mmCIF file of C-alpha atoms in Angstrom:
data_model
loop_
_atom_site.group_PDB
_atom_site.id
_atom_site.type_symbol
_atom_site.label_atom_id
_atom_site.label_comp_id
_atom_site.label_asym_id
_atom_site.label_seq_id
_atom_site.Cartn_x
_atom_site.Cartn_y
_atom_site.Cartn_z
ATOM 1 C CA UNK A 1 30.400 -25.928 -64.738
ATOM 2 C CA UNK A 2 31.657 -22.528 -65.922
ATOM 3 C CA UNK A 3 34.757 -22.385 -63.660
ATOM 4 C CA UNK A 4 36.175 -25.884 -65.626
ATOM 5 C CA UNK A 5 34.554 -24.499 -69.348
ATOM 6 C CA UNK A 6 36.268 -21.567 -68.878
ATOM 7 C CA UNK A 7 40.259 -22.642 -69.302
ATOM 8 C CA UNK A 8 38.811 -26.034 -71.092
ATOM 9 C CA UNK A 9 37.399 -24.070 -73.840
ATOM 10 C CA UNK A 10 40.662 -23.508 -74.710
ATOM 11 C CA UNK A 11 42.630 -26.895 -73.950
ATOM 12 C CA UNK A 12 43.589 -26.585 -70.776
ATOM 13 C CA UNK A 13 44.143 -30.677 -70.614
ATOM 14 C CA UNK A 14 46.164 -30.572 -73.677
ATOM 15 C CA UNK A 15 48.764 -28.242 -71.185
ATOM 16 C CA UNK A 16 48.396 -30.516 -68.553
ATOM 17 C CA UNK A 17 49.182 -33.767 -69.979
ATOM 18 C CA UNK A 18 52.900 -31.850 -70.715
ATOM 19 C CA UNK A 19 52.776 -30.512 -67.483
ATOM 20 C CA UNK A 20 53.051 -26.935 -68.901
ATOM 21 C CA UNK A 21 51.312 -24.345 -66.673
ATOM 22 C CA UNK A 22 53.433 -20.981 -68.085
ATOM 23 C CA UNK A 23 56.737 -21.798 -65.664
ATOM 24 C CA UNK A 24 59.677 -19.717 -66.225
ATOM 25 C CA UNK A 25 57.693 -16.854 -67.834
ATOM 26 C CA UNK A 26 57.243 -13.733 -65.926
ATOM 27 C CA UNK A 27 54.012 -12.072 -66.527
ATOM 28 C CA UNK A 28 53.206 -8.348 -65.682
ATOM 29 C CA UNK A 29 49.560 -7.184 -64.442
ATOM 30 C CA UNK A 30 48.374 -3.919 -64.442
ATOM 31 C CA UNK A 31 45.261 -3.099 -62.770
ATOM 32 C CA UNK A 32 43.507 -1.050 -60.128
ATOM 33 C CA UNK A 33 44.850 -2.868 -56.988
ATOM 34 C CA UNK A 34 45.356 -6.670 -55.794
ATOM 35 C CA UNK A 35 43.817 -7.025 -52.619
ATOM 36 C CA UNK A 36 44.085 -10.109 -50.247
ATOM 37 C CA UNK A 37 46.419 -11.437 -52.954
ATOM 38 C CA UNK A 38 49.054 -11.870 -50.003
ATOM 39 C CA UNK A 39 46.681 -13.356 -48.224
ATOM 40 C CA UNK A 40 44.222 -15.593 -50.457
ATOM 41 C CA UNK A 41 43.939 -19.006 -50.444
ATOM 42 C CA UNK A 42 43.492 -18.861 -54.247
ATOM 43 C CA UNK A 43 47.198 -17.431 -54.714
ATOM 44 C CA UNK A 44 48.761 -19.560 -52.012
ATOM 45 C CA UNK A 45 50.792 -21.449 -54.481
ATOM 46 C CA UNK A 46 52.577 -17.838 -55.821
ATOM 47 C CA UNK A 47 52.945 -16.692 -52.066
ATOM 48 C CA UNK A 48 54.323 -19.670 -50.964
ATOM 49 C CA UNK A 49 57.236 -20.588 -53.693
ATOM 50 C CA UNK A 50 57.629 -16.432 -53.560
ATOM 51 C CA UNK A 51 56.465 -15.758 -57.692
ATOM 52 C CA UNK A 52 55.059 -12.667 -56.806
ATOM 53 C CA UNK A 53 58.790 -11.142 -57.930
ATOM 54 C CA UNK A 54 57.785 -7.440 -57.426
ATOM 55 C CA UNK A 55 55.273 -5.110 -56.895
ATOM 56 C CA UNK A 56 54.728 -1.232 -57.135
ATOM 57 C CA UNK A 57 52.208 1.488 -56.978
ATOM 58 C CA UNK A 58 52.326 3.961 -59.784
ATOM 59 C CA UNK A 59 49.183 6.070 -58.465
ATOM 60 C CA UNK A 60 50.919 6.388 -54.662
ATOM 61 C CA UNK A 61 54.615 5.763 -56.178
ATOM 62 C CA UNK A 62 54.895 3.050 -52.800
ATOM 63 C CA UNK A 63 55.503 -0.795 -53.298
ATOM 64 C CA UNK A 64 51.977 -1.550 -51.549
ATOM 65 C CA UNK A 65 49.503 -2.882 -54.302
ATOM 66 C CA UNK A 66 47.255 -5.124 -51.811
ATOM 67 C CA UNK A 67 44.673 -3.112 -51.920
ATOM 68 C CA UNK A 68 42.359 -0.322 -53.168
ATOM 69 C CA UNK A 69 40.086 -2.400 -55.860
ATOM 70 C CA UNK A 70 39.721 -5.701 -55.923
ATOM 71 C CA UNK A 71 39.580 -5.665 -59.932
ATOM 72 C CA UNK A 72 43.432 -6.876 -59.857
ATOM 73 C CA UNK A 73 42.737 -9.729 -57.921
ATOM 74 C CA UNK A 74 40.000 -11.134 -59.734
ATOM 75 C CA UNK A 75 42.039 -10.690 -63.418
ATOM 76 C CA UNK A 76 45.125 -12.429 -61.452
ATOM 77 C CA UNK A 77 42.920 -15.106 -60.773
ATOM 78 C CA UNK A 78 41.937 -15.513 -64.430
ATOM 79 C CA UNK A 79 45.741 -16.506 -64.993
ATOM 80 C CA UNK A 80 47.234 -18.089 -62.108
ATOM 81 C CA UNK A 81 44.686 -18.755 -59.392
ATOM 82 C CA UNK A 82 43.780 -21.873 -57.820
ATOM 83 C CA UNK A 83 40.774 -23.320 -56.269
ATOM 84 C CA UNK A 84 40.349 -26.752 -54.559
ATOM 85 C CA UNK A 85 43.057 -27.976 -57.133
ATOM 86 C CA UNK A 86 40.826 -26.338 -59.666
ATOM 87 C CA UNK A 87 42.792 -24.288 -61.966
ATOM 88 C CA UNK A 88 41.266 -20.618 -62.410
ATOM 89 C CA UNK A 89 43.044 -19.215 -65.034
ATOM 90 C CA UNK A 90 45.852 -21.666 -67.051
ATOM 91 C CA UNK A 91 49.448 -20.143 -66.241
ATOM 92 C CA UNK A 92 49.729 -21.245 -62.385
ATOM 93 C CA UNK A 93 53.116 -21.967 -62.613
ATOM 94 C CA UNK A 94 54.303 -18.475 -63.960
ATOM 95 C CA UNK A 95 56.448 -15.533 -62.101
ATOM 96 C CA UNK A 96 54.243 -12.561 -61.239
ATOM 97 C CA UNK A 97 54.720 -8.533 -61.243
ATOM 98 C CA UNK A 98 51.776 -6.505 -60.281
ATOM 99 C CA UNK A 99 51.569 -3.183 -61.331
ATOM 100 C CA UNK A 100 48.797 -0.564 -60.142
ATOM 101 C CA UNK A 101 47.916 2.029 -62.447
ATOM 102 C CA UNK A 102 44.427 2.856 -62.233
ATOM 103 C CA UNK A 103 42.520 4.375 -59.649
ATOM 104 C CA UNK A 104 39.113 3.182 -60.465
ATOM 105 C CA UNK A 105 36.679 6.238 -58.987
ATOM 106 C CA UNK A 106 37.479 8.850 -61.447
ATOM 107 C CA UNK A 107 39.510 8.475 -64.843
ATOM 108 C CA UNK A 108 42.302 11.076 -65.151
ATOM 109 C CA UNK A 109 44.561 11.148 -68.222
ATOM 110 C CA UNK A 110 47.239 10.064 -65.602
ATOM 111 C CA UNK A 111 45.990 6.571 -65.663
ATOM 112 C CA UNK A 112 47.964 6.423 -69.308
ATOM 113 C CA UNK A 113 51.278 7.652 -67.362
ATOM 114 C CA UNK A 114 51.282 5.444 -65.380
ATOM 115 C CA UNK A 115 50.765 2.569 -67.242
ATOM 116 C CA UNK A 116 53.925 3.994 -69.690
ATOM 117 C CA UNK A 117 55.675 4.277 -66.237
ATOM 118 C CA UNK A 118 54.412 0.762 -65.501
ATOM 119 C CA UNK A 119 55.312 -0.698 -68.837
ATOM 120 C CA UNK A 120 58.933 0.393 -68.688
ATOM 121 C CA UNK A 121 59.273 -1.071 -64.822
ATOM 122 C CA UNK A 122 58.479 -4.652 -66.238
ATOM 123 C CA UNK A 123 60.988 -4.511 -69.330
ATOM 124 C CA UNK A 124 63.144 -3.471 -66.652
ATOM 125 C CA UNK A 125 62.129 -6.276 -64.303
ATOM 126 C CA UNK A 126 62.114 -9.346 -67.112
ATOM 127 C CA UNK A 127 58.445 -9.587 -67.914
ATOM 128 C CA UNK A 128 57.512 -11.292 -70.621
ATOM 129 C CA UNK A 129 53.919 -10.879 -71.232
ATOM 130 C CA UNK A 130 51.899 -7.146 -69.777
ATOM 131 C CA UNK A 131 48.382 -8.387 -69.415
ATOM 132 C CA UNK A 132 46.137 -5.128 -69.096
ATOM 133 C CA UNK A 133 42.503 -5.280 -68.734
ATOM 134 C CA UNK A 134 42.316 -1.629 -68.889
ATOM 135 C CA UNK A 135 40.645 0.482 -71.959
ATOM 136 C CA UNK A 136 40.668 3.804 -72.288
ATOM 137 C CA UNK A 137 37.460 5.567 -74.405
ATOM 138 C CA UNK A 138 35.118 8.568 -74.410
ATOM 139 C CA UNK A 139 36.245 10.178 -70.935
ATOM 140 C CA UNK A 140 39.425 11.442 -73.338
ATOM 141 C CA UNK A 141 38.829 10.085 -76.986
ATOM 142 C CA UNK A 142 36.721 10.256 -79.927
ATOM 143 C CA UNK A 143 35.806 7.311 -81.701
ATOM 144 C CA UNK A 144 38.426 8.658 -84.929
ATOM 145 C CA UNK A 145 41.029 8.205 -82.275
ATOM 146 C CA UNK A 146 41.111 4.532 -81.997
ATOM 147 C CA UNK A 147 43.647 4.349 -84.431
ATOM 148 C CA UNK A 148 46.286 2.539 -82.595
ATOM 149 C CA UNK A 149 48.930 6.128 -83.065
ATOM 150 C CA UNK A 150 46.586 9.095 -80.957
ATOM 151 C CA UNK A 151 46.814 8.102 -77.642
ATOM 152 C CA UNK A 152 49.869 7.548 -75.230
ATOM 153 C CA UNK A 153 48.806 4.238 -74.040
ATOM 154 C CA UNK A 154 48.517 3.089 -77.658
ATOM 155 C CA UNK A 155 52.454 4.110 -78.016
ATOM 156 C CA UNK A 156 53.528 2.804 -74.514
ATOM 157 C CA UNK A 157 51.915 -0.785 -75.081
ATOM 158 C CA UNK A 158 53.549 -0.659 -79.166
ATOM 159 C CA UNK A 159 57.046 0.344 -76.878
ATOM 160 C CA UNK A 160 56.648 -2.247 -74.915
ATOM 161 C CA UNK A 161 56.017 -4.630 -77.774
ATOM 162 C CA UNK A 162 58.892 -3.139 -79.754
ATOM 163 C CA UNK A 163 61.021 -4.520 -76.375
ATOM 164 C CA UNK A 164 60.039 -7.937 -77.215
ATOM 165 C CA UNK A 165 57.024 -7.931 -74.417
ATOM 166 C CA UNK A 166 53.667 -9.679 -75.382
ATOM 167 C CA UNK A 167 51.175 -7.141 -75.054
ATOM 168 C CA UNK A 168 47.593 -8.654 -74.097
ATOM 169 C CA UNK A 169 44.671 -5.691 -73.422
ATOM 170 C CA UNK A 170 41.278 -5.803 -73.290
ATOM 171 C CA UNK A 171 39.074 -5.359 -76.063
ATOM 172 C CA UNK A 172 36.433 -3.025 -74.045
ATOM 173 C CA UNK A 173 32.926 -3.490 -72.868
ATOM 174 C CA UNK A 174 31.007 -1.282 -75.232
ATOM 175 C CA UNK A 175 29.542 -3.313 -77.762
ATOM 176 C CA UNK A 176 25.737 -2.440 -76.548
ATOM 177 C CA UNK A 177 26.348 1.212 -76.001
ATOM 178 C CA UNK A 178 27.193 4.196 -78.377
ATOM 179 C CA UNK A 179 30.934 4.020 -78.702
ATOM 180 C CA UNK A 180 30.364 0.227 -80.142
ATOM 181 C CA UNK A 181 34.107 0.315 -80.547
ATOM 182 C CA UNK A 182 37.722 -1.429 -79.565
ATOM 183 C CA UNK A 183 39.210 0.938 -76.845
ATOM 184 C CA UNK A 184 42.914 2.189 -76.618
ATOM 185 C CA UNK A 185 45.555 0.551 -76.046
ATOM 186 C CA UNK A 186 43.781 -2.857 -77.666
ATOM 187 C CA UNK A 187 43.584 -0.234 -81.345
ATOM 188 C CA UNK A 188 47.555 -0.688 -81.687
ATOM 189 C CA UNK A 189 48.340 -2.960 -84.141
ATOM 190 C CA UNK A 190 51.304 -5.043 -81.877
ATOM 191 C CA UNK A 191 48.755 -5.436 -79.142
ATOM 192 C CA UNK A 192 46.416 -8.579 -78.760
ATOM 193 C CA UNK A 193 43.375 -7.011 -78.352
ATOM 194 C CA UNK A 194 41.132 -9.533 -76.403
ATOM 195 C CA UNK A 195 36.733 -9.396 -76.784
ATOM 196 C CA UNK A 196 34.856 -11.838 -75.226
ATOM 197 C CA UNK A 197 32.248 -14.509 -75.904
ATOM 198 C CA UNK A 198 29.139 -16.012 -74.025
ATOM 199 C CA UNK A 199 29.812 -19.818 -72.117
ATOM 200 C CA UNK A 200 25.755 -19.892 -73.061
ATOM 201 C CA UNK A 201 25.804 -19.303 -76.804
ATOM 202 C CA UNK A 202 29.902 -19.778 -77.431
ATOM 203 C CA UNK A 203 29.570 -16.555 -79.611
ATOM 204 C CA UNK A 204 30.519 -12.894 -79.311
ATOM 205 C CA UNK A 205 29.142 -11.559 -75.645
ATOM 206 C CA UNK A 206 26.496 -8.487 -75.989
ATOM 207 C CA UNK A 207 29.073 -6.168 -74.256
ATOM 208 C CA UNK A 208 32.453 -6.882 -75.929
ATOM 209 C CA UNK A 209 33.440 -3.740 -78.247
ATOM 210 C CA UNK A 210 33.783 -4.355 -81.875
ATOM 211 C CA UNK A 211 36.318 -4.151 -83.926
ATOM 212 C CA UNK A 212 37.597 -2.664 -86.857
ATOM 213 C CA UNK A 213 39.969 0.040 -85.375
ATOM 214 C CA UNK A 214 39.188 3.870 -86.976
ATOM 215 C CA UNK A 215 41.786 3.328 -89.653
ATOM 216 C CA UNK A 216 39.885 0.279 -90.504
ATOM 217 C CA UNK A 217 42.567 -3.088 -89.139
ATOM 218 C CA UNK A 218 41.303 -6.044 -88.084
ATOM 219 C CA UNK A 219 40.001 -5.672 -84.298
ATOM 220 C CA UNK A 220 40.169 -8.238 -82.040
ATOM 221 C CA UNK A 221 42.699 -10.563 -82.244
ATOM 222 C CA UNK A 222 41.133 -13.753 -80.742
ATOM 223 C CA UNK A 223 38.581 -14.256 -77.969
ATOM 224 C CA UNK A 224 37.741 -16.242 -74.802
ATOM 225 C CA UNK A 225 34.540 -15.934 -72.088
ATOM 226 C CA UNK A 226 33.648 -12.710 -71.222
ATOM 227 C CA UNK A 227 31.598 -14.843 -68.057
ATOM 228 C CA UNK A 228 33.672 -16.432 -65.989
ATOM 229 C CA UNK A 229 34.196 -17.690 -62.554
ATOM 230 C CA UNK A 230 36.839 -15.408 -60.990
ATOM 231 C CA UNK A 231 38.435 -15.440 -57.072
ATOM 232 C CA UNK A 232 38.059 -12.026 -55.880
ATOM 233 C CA UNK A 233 38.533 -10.344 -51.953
ATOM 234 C CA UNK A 234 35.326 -13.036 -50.435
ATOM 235 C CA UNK A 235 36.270 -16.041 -52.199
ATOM 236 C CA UNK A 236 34.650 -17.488 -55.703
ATOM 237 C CA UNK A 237 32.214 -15.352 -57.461
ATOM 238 C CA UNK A 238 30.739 -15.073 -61.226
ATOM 239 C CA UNK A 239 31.950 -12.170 -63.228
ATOM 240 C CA UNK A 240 31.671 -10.346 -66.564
ATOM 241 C CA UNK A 241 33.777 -8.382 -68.690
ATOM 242 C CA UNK A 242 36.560 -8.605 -71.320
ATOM 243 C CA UNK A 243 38.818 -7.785 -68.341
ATOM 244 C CA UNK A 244 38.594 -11.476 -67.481
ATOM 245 C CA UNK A 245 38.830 -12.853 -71.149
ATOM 246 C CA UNK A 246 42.340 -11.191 -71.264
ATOM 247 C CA UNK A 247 43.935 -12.900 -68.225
ATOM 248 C CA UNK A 248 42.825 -16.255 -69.629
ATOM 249 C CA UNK A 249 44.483 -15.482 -72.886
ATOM 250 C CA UNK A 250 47.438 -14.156 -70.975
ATOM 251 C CA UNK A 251 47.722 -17.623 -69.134
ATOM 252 C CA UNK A 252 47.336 -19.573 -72.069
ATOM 253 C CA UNK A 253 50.280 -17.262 -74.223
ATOM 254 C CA UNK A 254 52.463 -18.067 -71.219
ATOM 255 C CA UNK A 255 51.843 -21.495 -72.013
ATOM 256 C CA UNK A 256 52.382 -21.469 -75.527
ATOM 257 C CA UNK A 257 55.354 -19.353 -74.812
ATOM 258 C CA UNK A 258 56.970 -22.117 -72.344
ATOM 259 C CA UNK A 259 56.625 -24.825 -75.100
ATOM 260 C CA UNK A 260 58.001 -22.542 -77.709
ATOM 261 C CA UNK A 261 60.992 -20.301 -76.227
ATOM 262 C CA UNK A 262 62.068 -19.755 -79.659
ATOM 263 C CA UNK A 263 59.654 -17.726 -80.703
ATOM 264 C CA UNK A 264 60.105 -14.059 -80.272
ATOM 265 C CA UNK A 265 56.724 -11.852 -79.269
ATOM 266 C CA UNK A 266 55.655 -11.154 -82.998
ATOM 267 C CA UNK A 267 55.899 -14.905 -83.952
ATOM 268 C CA UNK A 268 53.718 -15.534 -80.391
ATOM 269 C CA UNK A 269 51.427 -13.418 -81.319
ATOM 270 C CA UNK A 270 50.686 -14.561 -84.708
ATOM 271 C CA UNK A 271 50.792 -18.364 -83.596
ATOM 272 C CA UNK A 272 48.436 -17.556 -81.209
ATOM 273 C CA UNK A 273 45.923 -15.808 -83.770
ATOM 274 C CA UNK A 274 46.414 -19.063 -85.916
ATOM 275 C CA UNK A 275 45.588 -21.292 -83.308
ATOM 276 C CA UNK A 276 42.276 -19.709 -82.624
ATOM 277 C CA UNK A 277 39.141 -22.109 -83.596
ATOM 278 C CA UNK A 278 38.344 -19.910 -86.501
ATOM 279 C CA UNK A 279 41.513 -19.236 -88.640
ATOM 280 C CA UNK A 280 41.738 -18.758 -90.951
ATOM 281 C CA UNK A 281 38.441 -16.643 -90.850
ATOM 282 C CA UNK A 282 38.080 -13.854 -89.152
ATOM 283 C CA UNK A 283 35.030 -11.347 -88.257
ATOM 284 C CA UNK A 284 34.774 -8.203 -86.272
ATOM 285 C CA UNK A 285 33.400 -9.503 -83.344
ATOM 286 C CA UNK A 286 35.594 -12.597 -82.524
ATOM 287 C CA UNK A 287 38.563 -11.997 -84.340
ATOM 288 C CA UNK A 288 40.391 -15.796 -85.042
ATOM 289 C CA UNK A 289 38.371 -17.233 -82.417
ATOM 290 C CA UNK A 290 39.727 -18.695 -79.352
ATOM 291 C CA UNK A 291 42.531 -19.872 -79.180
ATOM 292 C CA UNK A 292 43.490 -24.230 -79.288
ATOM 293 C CA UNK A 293 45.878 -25.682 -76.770
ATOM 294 C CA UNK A 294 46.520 -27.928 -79.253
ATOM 295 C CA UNK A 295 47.677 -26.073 -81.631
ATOM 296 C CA UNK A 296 50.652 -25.957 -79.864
ATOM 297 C CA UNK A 297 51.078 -29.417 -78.602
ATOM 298 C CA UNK A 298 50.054 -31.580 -81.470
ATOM 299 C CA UNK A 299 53.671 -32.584 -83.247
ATOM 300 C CA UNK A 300 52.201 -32.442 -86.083
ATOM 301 C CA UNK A 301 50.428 -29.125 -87.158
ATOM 302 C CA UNK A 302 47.511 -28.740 -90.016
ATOM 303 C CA UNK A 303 47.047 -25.229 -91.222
ATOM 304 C CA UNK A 304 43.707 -25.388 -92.014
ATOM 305 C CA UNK A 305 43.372 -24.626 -95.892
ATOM 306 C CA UNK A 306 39.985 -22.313 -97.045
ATOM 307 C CA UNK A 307 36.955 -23.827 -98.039
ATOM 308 C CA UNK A 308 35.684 -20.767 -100.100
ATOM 309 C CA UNK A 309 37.005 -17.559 -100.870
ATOM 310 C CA UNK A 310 36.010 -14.277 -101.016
ATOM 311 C CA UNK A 311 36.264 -11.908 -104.075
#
C-alpha cells in the first residue's frame, strides 16, 4: 500500500515507538496556495490545537493562502497530514507557516522575490526548516547557471541557511527532458536538494533531474518517492513529482531535529545525508539514498566503513 511505503521507507515506526512526530519544530512551506487546508479533514489535527502559527500571501501581499492551487495542500500533506489515523507525511506533530509565493499559470522572475521575501518572514517568525518544492529552470536560466551563486533564489535559500534554517527544495522534474538537470534553488550547496525514486523499482524515478550542479558538486542530497499518496482539495489521490519527495524529507528532518536539538542546521544536514541507505556512496541520481529513521534512534550508531574504493 503506497500511502504506508511511503513514510515506512524511511522508518516511520522507528519515530513512533519514541513518540517523535517533529513537535516543537516550526516548519515553513512555500508553495502556490493551500486550499481547504482550514477546512480538511486531513489537517484537522493542526487546525484544531491551532499549529498553523501564521500565514501570508507574497503574490497578493494579504494573509489569505487558502486558496489559488491546490499544489500547497498536497506537499503539506506529505509532512503533516493525516488520514484515518494513517500518517501522510511523518512530522504531524510540528508548528506550521505557509507561505505563498508562486502563482502557478505563468512563471515571472517575481516568483524568486517572493520567495526571498518569504524566506526572511519565517526567520522572522521562528521557522526552523523552509520546505520548498519549487524549482526554477529554462523559463529564466541556462543550464551553466545551476551553479548554486547565479540566481536570487539560490542566494535567498543559502541566506536563509546562513540564519540557521534547514533548507529542503526540490530536486526538479526534468530528468527525461532536455534540461536533464538539478533546478535552482536545490544547485546551492547549503540546500538539501531532494530527487525522487520509484515505490515500483525503489530506484531513481524517470522524471527526477540529475545531479551534478554546473560547477560540477554533488547533486542531490538524498532521496525519497517521487509517487506517493498525497491529500489534496477532494480527498486522497496518487501523485508524482519531487515536490512530494521533499515534504517527506522535510517531515522526517523535523524528526531527526526533535531528537537531536543540539545540532545546529549544518550538522542536520549532514546527519541526514549519512543516514541515507547508501552512505557512504553516492551517485548522481540518488544522492546518499534515503534517508534511515534509525539512524537517529539506534543508541548505538555504525558508520558504515567502505567495502572498495575508488582510485
Amino acid at each position: 500500500d503506497l500511502l504506508i511505503n511511503q513514510t515506512k521507507r524511511m522508518g516511520l515506526e522507528e519515530f513512533e515507538y519514541l513518540n517523535v512526530d517533529g513537535k516543537g519544530i516550526r516548519i515553513a512551506v512555500f508553495d502556490a496556495g493551500f486550499p481547504t487546508v482550514d477546512n480538511n479533514p486531513a489537517f484537522d489535527h493542526l487546525c484544531k490545537e491551532n499549529r498553523i502559527i501564521k500565514t501570508w500571501d507574497f503574490v497578493k501581499n494579504k494573509e489569505f493562502v487558502y486558496g489559488y492551487n491546490a499544489h500547497g495542500t498536497m506537499v503539506l500533506s506529505c509532512i503533516a497530514g493525516i488520514s484515518n489515523q494513517q500518517k501522510i507525511g511523518l512530522a504531524t506533530g510540528s508548528e506550521f507557516i505557509l507561505a505563498r509565493t508562486e502563482m502557478a499559470q505563468r512563471e515571472p522572475f517575481a516568483e524568486e522575490e517572493y520567495w526571498l521575501a518569504a524566506a526572511e518572514w519565517a526567520d522572522k517568525n521562528g521557522a526552523n526548516i523552509i520546505s520548498s518544492s519549487l524549482a526554477y529552470t529554462y523559463h529564466r536560466y541556462f543550464r551553466k547557471d545551476m551553479d548554486g551563486k547565479k540566481s536570487l533564489v539560490s542566494k535567498a535559500a543559502s541566506m536563509a541557511a546562513s540564519k540557521g534554517i534547514l533548507v529542503v527544495n526540490a530536486a526538479g522534474n526534468d530528468g527525461k527532458n532536455e534540461w536533464k538537470i538539478i533546478a535552482t534553488p536545490s544547485d546551492a550547496d547549503s540546500v538539501l536538494a531532494v530527487g525522487g525514486i520509484s515505490p515500483g523499482s525503489d530506484y531513481h524515478i524517470n522524471f527526477s533531474s540529475f545531479g551534478p550542479t554546473a560547477d560540477k558538486r554533488m547533486k542531490p542530497n538524498v532521496c525519497a518517492y517521487g509517487q506517493v499518496i498525497v491529500s489534496g482539495k477532494n480527498g486522497l489521490e496518487e501523485s508524482y513529482g519531487t515536490s512530494f519527495a521533499t515534504p517527506l524529507v522535510a517531515g522526517f528532518a523535523a524528526c531527526a531535529w526533535q531528537l537531536n536539538r543540539n545540532f545546529n542546521n549544518m550538522e542536520l544536514f549532514r546527519e541526514i545525508e549519512k543516514s541515507g541507505d547508501l552512505f557512504p556512496y553516492f551517485d548522481y541520481a540518488h544522492g546518499f539514498g534515503v534517508p534511515q529513521a534509525a539512524y537517529f534512534t539506534k543508541k548505538e550508531r555504525v558508520n558504515p566503513v567502505p567495502t572498495f574504493d575508488f582510485v
